[in-house]
């Protein structure tokens, strides 16, 4: 019997061709013959498979246990090279260690070998080689560890597989993923790419809550079977399926090694969605489920297991955000936007304290005479990494995480202080009112009335010189606390304006019940006036009707996004009160507004700043 070959014999260290020498037993003849007989009897009767090997690696004597283990006769083992019998020359490291013991340069050596029995079965054996004291030979012992290896294999299988679905679990999945990333990068013939479908079931919690965990587990097992079929079917040409794993709960992953591109992953995702859309019959329960899938496909080079899973998790979130029951492919640009959003969100609150925000002001100009009546305060974020950011880059984030209350309070205080300073510095001209945008969350999450009252008292700005702008969707349908707050502010003398009017609910009946004094027409209506040669009479009719209604209710109207003199003329003819836009000025610094005030109340008919 010979060991199974695990590779070529180490170069330059081949086992020499055996010439049958005359073997003589090399025992000390001076020893007590009775003691020697006892040793030999113990050696031959031992259950442990053993052999005495000379310094050339030739078997001098072997016991019955070794013969039985190797499936041969004891006599056949003598004069054989031990390295051939138990495959010690199959790799250089093992061969070198074995020779070191034979030559007396190492005290012991141990290794594990997989041997092939003459009857065709394989067995695992632990081999140890130890020098015989005061002798010129070594003792070779071979232990059958098949049962131990099988037990270890069973324990590993239990450790690495999910008991409900019998799929590989999270531990085995990441082990396989890490191995794939390491091997695919340098393997000859590999595509050098890897793909992942990461999915969870939509509404699985409802199944557990209503039908119980037993039905939920049956559903997970049935889903696992369909996923395995999809993975095997999509890889028939490569002689096997992709790895399907349950990562926990209702989360599954399909790993595609040697991916051929995004189309392969897209086809796999489509097949999974189609398979899961078919109803499940589970012990009398007929269930229908759907799944959301995040799909990632990329080059192995430069990819880590953590990075791949983060991308997959993000893409799965997009699939759910986009409506569920769908697959979504990872988009680097969308991810960059998400990363930027996260970076901004994490630094927004400290940025207020660090003074990274500033206000610019855009004039609100009377359309009849071109005189600046007020300014709108527009916040900018001077971000140390991303540069100057407009409100649309961060206000939504601030509203989501609640920091809009802190930021809004800072904007309100800064704008009121600046408006009061202009009033004090230019007593000879009519004072400008300042218009400040207020998010609906500021009404709900803070005492806006108290904030405004406190800031007006602190800065000394008269209430009638402050205008608060809320979006149409924020004020339409207001009741309870928001309506009470708006009414209290109006009673205080503060003006309330509805921003972007005409784009939200457009429920005009509310205008008679809200304490509103100004309507700001959304720029989409004004842009319809740009093409004077082919003017749309419907646009002018709509705007004229809204202006007329506002005036009948005692409200003034401001038109946003006025960019041409033609637009200004038509709005003036319709009866619109004030205009705001690049025709007059972009948002400028407080110093530029001060220069305008210092020049006196002159009409503004063209852009004053670029």
PDB file of N, CA, C and O in Angstrom, residues 472 476 498 501-502 505-514 516-519 521 540-558 574-577:
ATOM      1  N   UNK A 472     -45.905  76.047   0.965  1.00  0.00           N
ATOM      2  CA  UNK A 472     -47.354  75.846   0.859  1.00  0.00           C
ATOM      3  C   UNK A 472     -47.778  74.533   1.505  1.00  0.00           C
ATOM      4  O   UNK A 472     -48.764  74.470   2.236  1.00  0.00           O
ATOM      5  N   UNK A 476     -50.684  74.576   4.400  1.00  0.00           N
ATOM      6  CA  UNK A 476     -52.015  74.167   3.965  1.00  0.00           C
ATOM      7  C   UNK A 476     -52.497  72.985   4.806  1.00  0.00           C
ATOM      8  O   UNK A 476     -51.814  71.973   4.940  1.00  0.00           O
ATOM      9  N   UNK A 498     -46.352  82.587   2.201  1.00  0.00           N
ATOM     10  CA  UNK A 498     -46.387  81.214   1.689  1.00  0.00           C
ATOM     11  C   UNK A 498     -45.432  81.145   0.510  1.00  0.00           C
ATOM     12  O   UNK A 498     -45.623  81.811  -0.508  1.00  0.00           O
ATOM     13  N   UNK A 501     -45.831  79.166  -3.821  1.00  0.00           N
ATOM     14  CA  UNK A 501     -47.273  78.987  -3.930  1.00  0.00           C
ATOM     15  C   UNK A 501     -47.640  78.485  -5.334  1.00  0.00           C
ATOM     16  O   UNK A 501     -47.113  78.926  -6.345  1.00  0.00           O
ATOM     17  N   UNK A 502     -48.582  77.552  -5.361  1.00  0.00           N
ATOM     18  CA  UNK A 502     -49.058  77.009  -6.627  1.00  0.00           C
ATOM     19  C   UNK A 502     -48.502  75.649  -6.960  1.00  0.00           C
ATOM     20  O   UNK A 502     -48.909  75.027  -7.943  1.00  0.00           O
ATOM     21  N   UNK A 505     -50.629  71.897  -2.344  1.00  0.00           N
ATOM     22  CA  UNK A 505     -52.035  71.514  -2.298  1.00  0.00           C
ATOM     23  C   UNK A 505     -52.918  72.459  -3.097  1.00  0.00           C
ATOM     24  O   UNK A 505     -53.942  72.065  -3.631  1.00  0.00           O
ATOM     25  N   UNK A 506     -52.518  73.739  -3.155  1.00  0.00           N
ATOM     26  CA  UNK A 506     -53.301  74.755  -3.870  1.00  0.00           C
ATOM     27  C   UNK A 506     -54.753  74.787  -3.405  1.00  0.00           C
ATOM     28  O   UNK A 506     -55.674  74.967  -4.202  1.00  0.00           O
ATOM     29  N   UNK A 507     -54.957  74.584  -2.125  1.00  0.00           N
ATOM     30  CA  UNK A 507     -56.306  74.647  -1.565  1.00  0.00           C
ATOM     31  C   UNK A 507     -56.571  76.094  -1.159  1.00  0.00           C
ATOM     32  O   UNK A 507     -56.233  76.546  -0.068  1.00  0.00           O
ATOM     33  N   UNK A 508     -57.188  76.843  -2.070  1.00  0.00           N
ATOM     34  CA  UNK A 508     -57.348  78.279  -1.864  1.00  0.00           C
ATOM     35  C   UNK A 508     -58.280  78.594  -0.710  1.00  0.00           C
ATOM     36  O   UNK A 508     -58.225  79.695  -0.151  1.00  0.00           O
ATOM     37  N   UNK A 509     -59.124  77.629  -0.318  1.00  0.00           N
ATOM     38  CA  UNK A 509     -60.060  77.893   0.775  1.00  0.00           C
ATOM     39  C   UNK A 509     -59.323  78.174   2.078  1.00  0.00           C
ATOM     40  O   UNK A 509     -59.810  78.905   2.932  1.00  0.00           O
ATOM     41  N   UNK A 510     -58.115  77.622   2.229  1.00  0.00           N
ATOM     42  CA  UNK A 510     -57.371  77.835   3.460  1.00  0.00           C
ATOM     43  C   UNK A 510     -56.861  79.260   3.585  1.00  0.00           C
ATOM     44  O   UNK A 510     -56.562  79.722   4.692  1.00  0.00           O
ATOM     45  N   UNK A 511     -56.724  79.956   2.459  1.00  0.00           N
ATOM     46  CA  UNK A 511     -56.143  81.302   2.515  1.00  0.00           C
ATOM     47  C   UNK A 511     -56.986  82.249   3.362  1.00  0.00           C
ATOM     48  O   UNK A 511     -56.466  83.193   3.948  1.00  0.00           O
ATOM     49  N   UNK A 512     -58.271  82.026   3.400  1.00  0.00           N
ATOM     50  CA  UNK A 512     -59.142  82.917   4.162  1.00  0.00           C
ATOM     51  C   UNK A 512     -59.054  82.669   5.660  1.00  0.00           C
ATOM     52  O   UNK A 512     -59.484  83.517   6.450  1.00  0.00           O
ATOM     53  N   UNK A 513     -58.490  81.495   6.061  1.00  0.00           N
ATOM     54  CA  UNK A 513     -58.437  81.152   7.475  1.00  0.00           C
ATOM     55  C   UNK A 513     -57.037  81.245   8.068  1.00  0.00           C
ATOM     56  O   UNK A 513     -56.882  81.188   9.282  1.00  0.00           O
ATOM     57  N   UNK A 514     -56.016  81.355   7.206  1.00  0.00           N
ATOM     58  CA  UNK A 514     -54.648  81.428   7.683  1.00  0.00           C
ATOM     59  C   UNK A 514     -54.212  82.879   7.849  1.00  0.00           C
ATOM     60  O   UNK A 514     -54.595  83.736   7.048  1.00  0.00           O
ATOM     61  N   UNK A 516     -51.997  84.756   6.825  1.00  0.00           N
ATOM     62  CA  UNK A 516     -50.970  84.958   5.800  1.00  0.00           C
ATOM     63  C   UNK A 516     -51.115  86.355   5.216  1.00  0.00           C
ATOM     64  O   UNK A 516     -52.233  86.842   5.003  1.00  0.00           O
ATOM     65  N   UNK A 517     -49.985  87.008   4.927  1.00  0.00           N
ATOM     66  CA  UNK A 517     -50.035  88.348   4.346  1.00  0.00           C
ATOM     67  C   UNK A 517     -49.386  88.407   2.973  1.00  0.00           C
ATOM     68  O   UNK A 517     -49.596  89.382   2.238  1.00  0.00           O
ATOM     69  N   UNK A 518     -48.599  87.384   2.595  1.00  0.00           N
ATOM     70  CA  UNK A 518     -47.868  87.411   1.319  1.00  0.00           C
ATOM     71  C   UNK A 518     -47.939  86.039   0.659  1.00  0.00           C
ATOM     72  O   UNK A 518     -47.785  85.011   1.326  1.00  0.00           O
ATOM     73  N   UNK A 519     -48.138  86.030  -0.669  1.00  0.00           N
ATOM     74  CA  UNK A 519     -47.992  84.826  -1.488  1.00  0.00           C
ATOM     75  C   UNK A 519     -46.775  85.005  -2.381  1.00  0.00           C
ATOM     76  O   UNK A 519     -46.632  86.040  -3.035  1.00  0.00           O
ATOM     77  N   UNK A 521     -45.197  83.487  -5.630  1.00  0.00           N
ATOM     78  CA  UNK A 521     -45.498  82.607  -6.759  1.00  0.00           C
ATOM     79  C   UNK A 521     -44.260  81.795  -7.120  1.00  0.00           C
ATOM     80  O   UNK A 521     -43.158  82.345  -7.256  1.00  0.00           O
ATOM     81  N   UNK A 540     -50.402  83.324 -18.386  1.00  0.00           N
ATOM     82  CA  UNK A 540     -50.720  84.669 -17.925  1.00  0.00           C
ATOM     83  C   UNK A 540     -52.097  84.699 -17.262  1.00  0.00           C
ATOM     84  O   UNK A 540     -52.308  85.389 -16.258  1.00  0.00           O
ATOM     85  N   UNK A 541     -53.027  83.927 -17.783  1.00  0.00           N
ATOM     86  CA  UNK A 541     -54.373  83.883 -17.211  1.00  0.00           C
ATOM     87  C   UNK A 541     -54.348  83.307 -15.803  1.00  0.00           C
ATOM     88  O   UNK A 541     -54.993  83.818 -14.883  1.00  0.00           O
ATOM     89  N   UNK A 542     -53.563  82.215 -15.616  1.00  0.00           N
ATOM     90  CA  UNK A 542     -53.474  81.585 -14.301  1.00  0.00           C
ATOM     91  C   UNK A 542     -52.854  82.538 -13.293  1.00  0.00           C
ATOM     92  O   UNK A 542     -53.357  82.718 -12.176  1.00  0.00           O
ATOM     93  N   UNK A 543     -51.734  83.153 -13.671  1.00  0.00           N
ATOM     94  CA  UNK A 543     -51.045  84.062 -12.750  1.00  0.00           C
ATOM     95  C   UNK A 543     -51.941  85.258 -12.432  1.00  0.00           C
ATOM     96  O   UNK A 543     -52.047  85.691 -11.280  1.00  0.00           O
ATOM     97  N   UNK A 544     -52.606  85.782 -13.446  1.00  0.00           N
ATOM     98  CA  UNK A 544     -53.478  86.939 -13.230  1.00  0.00           C
ATOM     99  C   UNK A 544     -54.613  86.584 -12.268  1.00  0.00           C
ATOM    100  O   UNK A 544     -54.980  87.376 -11.391  1.00  0.00           O
ATOM    101  N   UNK A 545     -55.146  85.354 -12.388  1.00  0.00           N
ATOM    102  CA  UNK A 545     -56.230  84.928 -11.509  1.00  0.00           C
ATOM    103  C   UNK A 545     -55.738  84.801 -10.072  1.00  0.00           C
ATOM    104  O   UNK A 545     -56.423  85.215  -9.128  1.00  0.00           O
ATOM    105  N   UNK A 546     -54.522  84.246  -9.884  1.00  0.00           N
ATOM    106  CA  UNK A 546     -53.979  84.093  -8.527  1.00  0.00           C
ATOM    107  C   UNK A 546     -53.674  85.445  -7.903  1.00  0.00           C
ATOM    108  O   UNK A 546     -53.937  85.664  -6.713  1.00  0.00           O
ATOM    109  N   UNK A 547     -53.125  86.372  -8.694  1.00  0.00           N
ATOM    110  CA  UNK A 547     -52.831  87.714  -8.177  1.00  0.00           C
ATOM    111  C   UNK A 547     -54.120  88.422  -7.784  1.00  0.00           C
ATOM    112  O   UNK A 547     -54.217  89.059  -6.721  1.00  0.00           O
ATOM    113  N   UNK A 548     -55.131  88.317  -8.637  1.00  0.00           N
ATOM    114  CA  UNK A 548     -56.406  88.975  -8.358  1.00  0.00           C
ATOM    115  C   UNK A 548     -57.048  88.412  -7.090  1.00  0.00           C
ATOM    116  O   UNK A 548     -57.552  89.159  -6.248  1.00  0.00           O
ATOM    117  N   UNK A 549     -57.009  87.062  -6.938  1.00  0.00           N
ATOM    118  CA  UNK A 549     -57.576  86.443  -5.748  1.00  0.00           C
ATOM    119  C   UNK A 549     -56.822  86.898  -4.496  1.00  0.00           C
ATOM    120  O   UNK A 549     -57.425  87.216  -3.468  1.00  0.00           O
ATOM    121  N   UNK A 550     -55.486  86.916  -4.576  1.00  0.00           N
ATOM    122  CA  UNK A 550     -54.681  87.332  -3.429  1.00  0.00           C
ATOM    123  C   UNK A 550     -55.020  88.757  -3.018  1.00  0.00           C
ATOM    124  O   UNK A 550     -55.177  89.054  -1.828  1.00  0.00           O
ATOM    125  N   UNK A 551     -55.157  89.641  -4.004  1.00  0.00           N
ATOM    126  CA  UNK A 551     -55.473  91.037  -3.685  1.00  0.00           C
ATOM    127  C   UNK A 551     -56.851  91.160  -3.048  1.00  0.00           C
ATOM    128  O   UNK A 551     -57.059  91.972  -2.134  1.00  0.00           O
ATOM    129  N   UNK A 552     -57.794  90.382  -3.533  1.00  0.00           N
ATOM    130  CA  UNK A 552     -59.142  90.425  -2.954  1.00  0.00           C
ATOM    131  C   UNK A 552     -59.139  89.961  -1.496  1.00  0.00           C
ATOM    132  O   UNK A 552     -59.989  90.374  -0.706  1.00  0.00           O
ATOM    133  N   UNK A 553     -58.165  89.079  -1.157  1.00  0.00           N
ATOM    134  CA  UNK A 553     -58.044  88.604   0.219  1.00  0.00           C
ATOM    135  C   UNK A 553     -57.140  89.508   1.055  1.00  0.00           C
ATOM    136  O   UNK A 553     -56.861  89.201   2.217  1.00  0.00           O
ATOM    137  N   UNK A 554     -56.676  90.597   0.483  1.00  0.00           N
ATOM    138  CA  UNK A 554     -55.824  91.538   1.196  1.00  0.00           C
ATOM    139  C   UNK A 554     -54.368  91.114   1.275  1.00  0.00           C
ATOM    140  O   UNK A 554     -53.624  91.586   2.156  1.00  0.00           O
ATOM    141  N   UNK A 555     -53.935  90.231   0.371  1.00  0.00           N
ATOM    142  CA  UNK A 555     -52.557  89.743   0.378  1.00  0.00           C
ATOM    143  C   UNK A 555     -51.741  90.426  -0.716  1.00  0.00           C
ATOM    144  O   UNK A 555     -52.297  90.869  -1.732  1.00  0.00           O
ATOM    145  N   UNK A 556     -50.431  90.506  -0.516  1.00  0.00           N
ATOM    146  CA  UNK A 556     -49.531  90.975  -1.569  1.00  0.00           C
ATOM    147  C   UNK A 556     -48.886  89.760  -2.226  1.00  0.00           C
ATOM    148  O   UNK A 556     -48.812  88.671  -1.639  1.00  0.00           O
ATOM    149  N   UNK A 557     -48.378  89.959  -3.457  1.00  0.00           N
ATOM    150  CA  UNK A 557     -47.843  88.847  -4.228  1.00  0.00           C
ATOM    151  C   UNK A 557     -46.416  89.170  -4.670  1.00  0.00           C
ATOM    152  O   UNK A 557     -46.157  90.250  -5.214  1.00  0.00           O
ATOM    153  N   UNK A 558     -45.522  88.214  -4.423  1.00  0.00           N
ATOM    154  CA  UNK A 558     -44.136  88.315  -4.877  1.00  0.00           C
ATOM    155  C   UNK A 558     -43.883  87.229  -5.914  1.00  0.00           C
ATOM    156  O   UNK A 558     -44.224  86.059  -5.692  1.00  0.00           O
ATOM    157  N   UNK A 574     -49.855  92.617 -14.957  1.00  0.00           N
ATOM    158  CA  UNK A 574     -50.846  91.752 -14.302  1.00  0.00           C
ATOM    159  C   UNK A 574     -51.234  92.298 -12.937  1.00  0.00           C
ATOM    160  O   UNK A 574     -52.343  92.099 -12.455  1.00  0.00           O
ATOM    161  N   UNK A 575     -50.292  93.000 -12.277  1.00  0.00           N
ATOM    162  CA  UNK A 575     -50.588  93.563 -10.971  1.00  0.00           C
ATOM    163  C   UNK A 575     -49.788  92.961  -9.842  1.00  0.00           C
ATOM    164  O   UNK A 575     -50.079  93.216  -8.666  1.00  0.00           O
ATOM    165  N   UNK A 576     -48.760  92.121 -10.185  1.00  0.00           N
ATOM    166  CA  UNK A 576     -47.909  91.530  -9.152  1.00  0.00           C
ATOM    167  C   UNK A 576     -47.176  92.646  -8.407  1.00  0.00           C
ATOM    168  O   UNK A 576     -46.755  93.642  -9.000  1.00  0.00           O
ATOM    169  N   UNK A 577     -46.996  92.507  -7.112  1.00  0.00           N
ATOM    170  CA  UNK A 577     -46.467  93.601  -6.281  1.00  0.00           C
ATOM    171  C   UNK A 577     -44.944  93.674  -6.290  1.00  0.00           C
ATOM    172  O   UNK A 577     -44.367  94.749  -6.499  1.00  0.00           O
TER     173      UNK A 577
END
